[in-house]
Amino acid sequence: MISVRNITKRFGSYAALHGIDLDIEPGEFIALLGPSGSGKTTLLRIIAGLEFQDSGQVLFDGNDVSGLKVADRHVGFVFQQYALFRHMTVAENVAFGLQVKKRRDRPARAAIRDRAEELLRLVQLEGLGGRYPGQLSGGQRQRVALARALAIEPELLLLDEPFGALDAKVRKDLRRWLRDLHKQMGLTSIFVTHDQEEALELADRVVVMDHGKIEQVGTPEEIYMNPATPFVSHFVGETNRMAGQSGEVHFRPHDVDVVGEGGEAVLVDNVFRKGGVWRVEGALVETSLFVEIDLDAALPQPRPGETIRIVPRRSRLFNPEGGQA
Amino acid sequence: MKLRATSEDRVTQIVLIGLALAFLAFFLLLPLVAVFSEALAQGVGPFMDAVHTPDALAAIRLTLIIAAISVPLNVVFGIAASWAITKFQFPGKSLLITLIDLPFSVSPVVSGLIFVLLFGANGLIGPWLAAHDLKIIFAVPGIVLATVFITFPFVARELIPLMMEQGKDDEEAALSLGASGWQTFWHVTLPNIRWGLLYGVLLCNARAMGEFGAVSVVSGHIRGETNTMPLHVEILYNEYDFVGAFAVASLLALLALVTLVAKSVLEWRFDLHSGASH
């Protein structure tokens, strides 16, 4: 089990993390989700040993590793920009972690070569061992980086925005592939992302962070359906706000019924087809707050300028202090 | 005629190109030609004789020795400084970056004087040195010191932007894979910077062999002992030995040409290399 105990970190006068506590079960796939500056990458780097906390502890299976350097923590780290060694072939990159072992721990040359080949097969890059990183596509490079990290048989795999530098199509394929790989290997893994879709799709549990604090930890289902704070409600999925009697009412675009009378009046501004639904953009007549609503595309398409009346089917009330009412 | 957004008047073009060429011809090509033609004015025989005098040979030997000592030193200093500046955060970093440029901004003569003031007979630690029978000023160590000081920025200035652009990811990746600091430097950092480093070494070497001002102040101009090639050229010239002066000078000019060619080749390789890896 990986435990993070009351971690704080400052960069000069800027508090990157204040008081982070987190427990990660063996075999879990965890997403650290947050906007830039939320401290998610700093937390990942502290767990890796690439950065050191000002106070607090990092425990691997109950052992305090807070003082250990990255080389002694047996973690695999995958960088957003791959960080492949450009002057080495793909196979040499993958074998690097084995080559630099002390002589008495180092496997024989043939064993290293076999291991590199095996890993390249695992990441579906068989036969590309002789190429240089510069000759590979972004997705292939990231898989080489992953194979290289796995070569040292880490107890924990850490990925910093692993799909951040890839284009949308490759990103989606690689995401699915990584999820399957995780299922197959069961290696405890933590990845950092600012993309909520990515976090919800891949992770067993999502850690939502903002301003150096954890806002909520939960399964993707819990995070989406029961956001603990207004921030989580906004950051994960789309959310509309409405004034309620004792705070702010949040509701998802798809949790809305159109009614003949009563409810809230919405002045329609723009309508377009979004897959199987009409996406209606408009403003609440009463407060002129912007809202987005999804309506069944079987219904007639609302016209801009029309007024429709809506009732949230499902909503959450947050009191002015930011907590949940 | 095709119209382009950047198209200039054809006359303007010709004038500009002509100006640039004329400038180059007058200030660079002409002197270069003059050096070689003066050196060979009386044929190959006198040229070879001039280069083969004991004093000339001693100057060439000393120049090579100075370069052989100061260039490796500055490779080590340059890499160390660039590494510190680009891979670590520490107070006084911007001061260090400014200081690296100091030898470029100070007149070479002043640089030489600094060492005379430090190590000279009336200098700060001159008496102590004299008491221990150590000679720095008017001796080889002084010339080495002055040369190291003058050529310090070449390697560091070449490496700092390069290493800054490359960031720390590669090194961190190597460390996370269990590599030691030395292994990381040797297998990851050095290959990443090798072309830039070579380029810096080349420039550093050219200057180390060609430096006049600072070396002139600390050397004492002792023939056959503390005269480097540039100093030797000056002495011969002052003695109206034009063939001799230009013969030695042509060797220095040749070095400059070789450096230029090597630099172009390197730039080409460097571009090719970084182009293939991004």
Coordinates of C-alpha atoms in Angstrom, one line a residue, chain A residues 45 50 70-71 75 77 79 81 83-88 93 96-97 99-101 134-135 141 148-149 152, chain B residues 166 168-180 183-184 187-189 191-192 194 273 276-278:
Chain A
R45 CA 7.0 13.8 -8.2
L50 CA 12.1 13.4 -7.8
V70 CA 14.2 8.1 -6.8
A71 CA 16.8 5.4 -7.7
V75 CA 9.2 3.2 -9.2
F77 CA 8.2 7.0 -14.1
F79 CA 7.2 11.6 -18.5
Q81 CA 7.5 14.4 -23.2
A83 CA 12.3 11.7 -22.1
L84 CA 13.7 9.0 -24.3
F85 CA 17.5 8.9 -24.8
R86 CA 17.7 10.1 -28.3
H87 CA 21.1 8.8 -29.1
M88 CA 20.2 5.2 -28.0
N93 CA 16.5 2.7 -24.1
F96 CA 18.9 1.1 -19.8
G97 CA 17.6 0.3 -16.3
Q99 CA 22.5 -1.9 -18.0
V100 CA 23.2 0.5 -15.2
K101 CA 22.7 -2.0 -12.5
G134 CA 13.3 10.2 -33.5
Q135 CA 12.0 7.7 -36.1
R141 CA 7.6 6.8 -28.2
R148 CA 11.6 1.3 -20.3
A149 CA 9.9 2.1 -17.0
I152 CA 13.2 -2.4 -13.7
Chain B
Q166 CA 16.9 20.0 -23.1
K168 CA 16.0 17.8 -16.8
D169 CA 13.6 15.1 -18.0
D170 CA 16.3 12.8 -19.5
E171 CA 18.4 13.0 -16.4
E172 CA 15.4 12.3 -14.1
A173 CA 14.4 9.4 -16.3
A174 CA 17.9 7.9 -16.0
L175 CA 17.9 8.4 -12.2
S176 CA 14.5 6.8 -11.9
L177 CA 15.8 3.8 -13.8
G178 CA 18.5 3.4 -11.1
A179 CA 21.5 5.1 -12.8
S180 CA 24.0 6.8 -10.5
Q183 CA 26.2 7.0 -15.1
T184 CA 23.6 9.6 -15.9
H187 CA 25.4 7.9 -20.7
V188 CA 22.7 10.6 -21.0
T189 CA 23.9 14.2 -20.5
P191 CA 25.7 12.4 -25.5
N192 CA 23.0 15.0 -25.5
R194 CA 28.3 16.5 -27.4
H273 CA 21.2 15.6 -35.4
A276 CA 16.2 14.0 -36.4
S277 CA 15.6 13.8 -32.8
H278 CA 12.7 16.2 -32.4

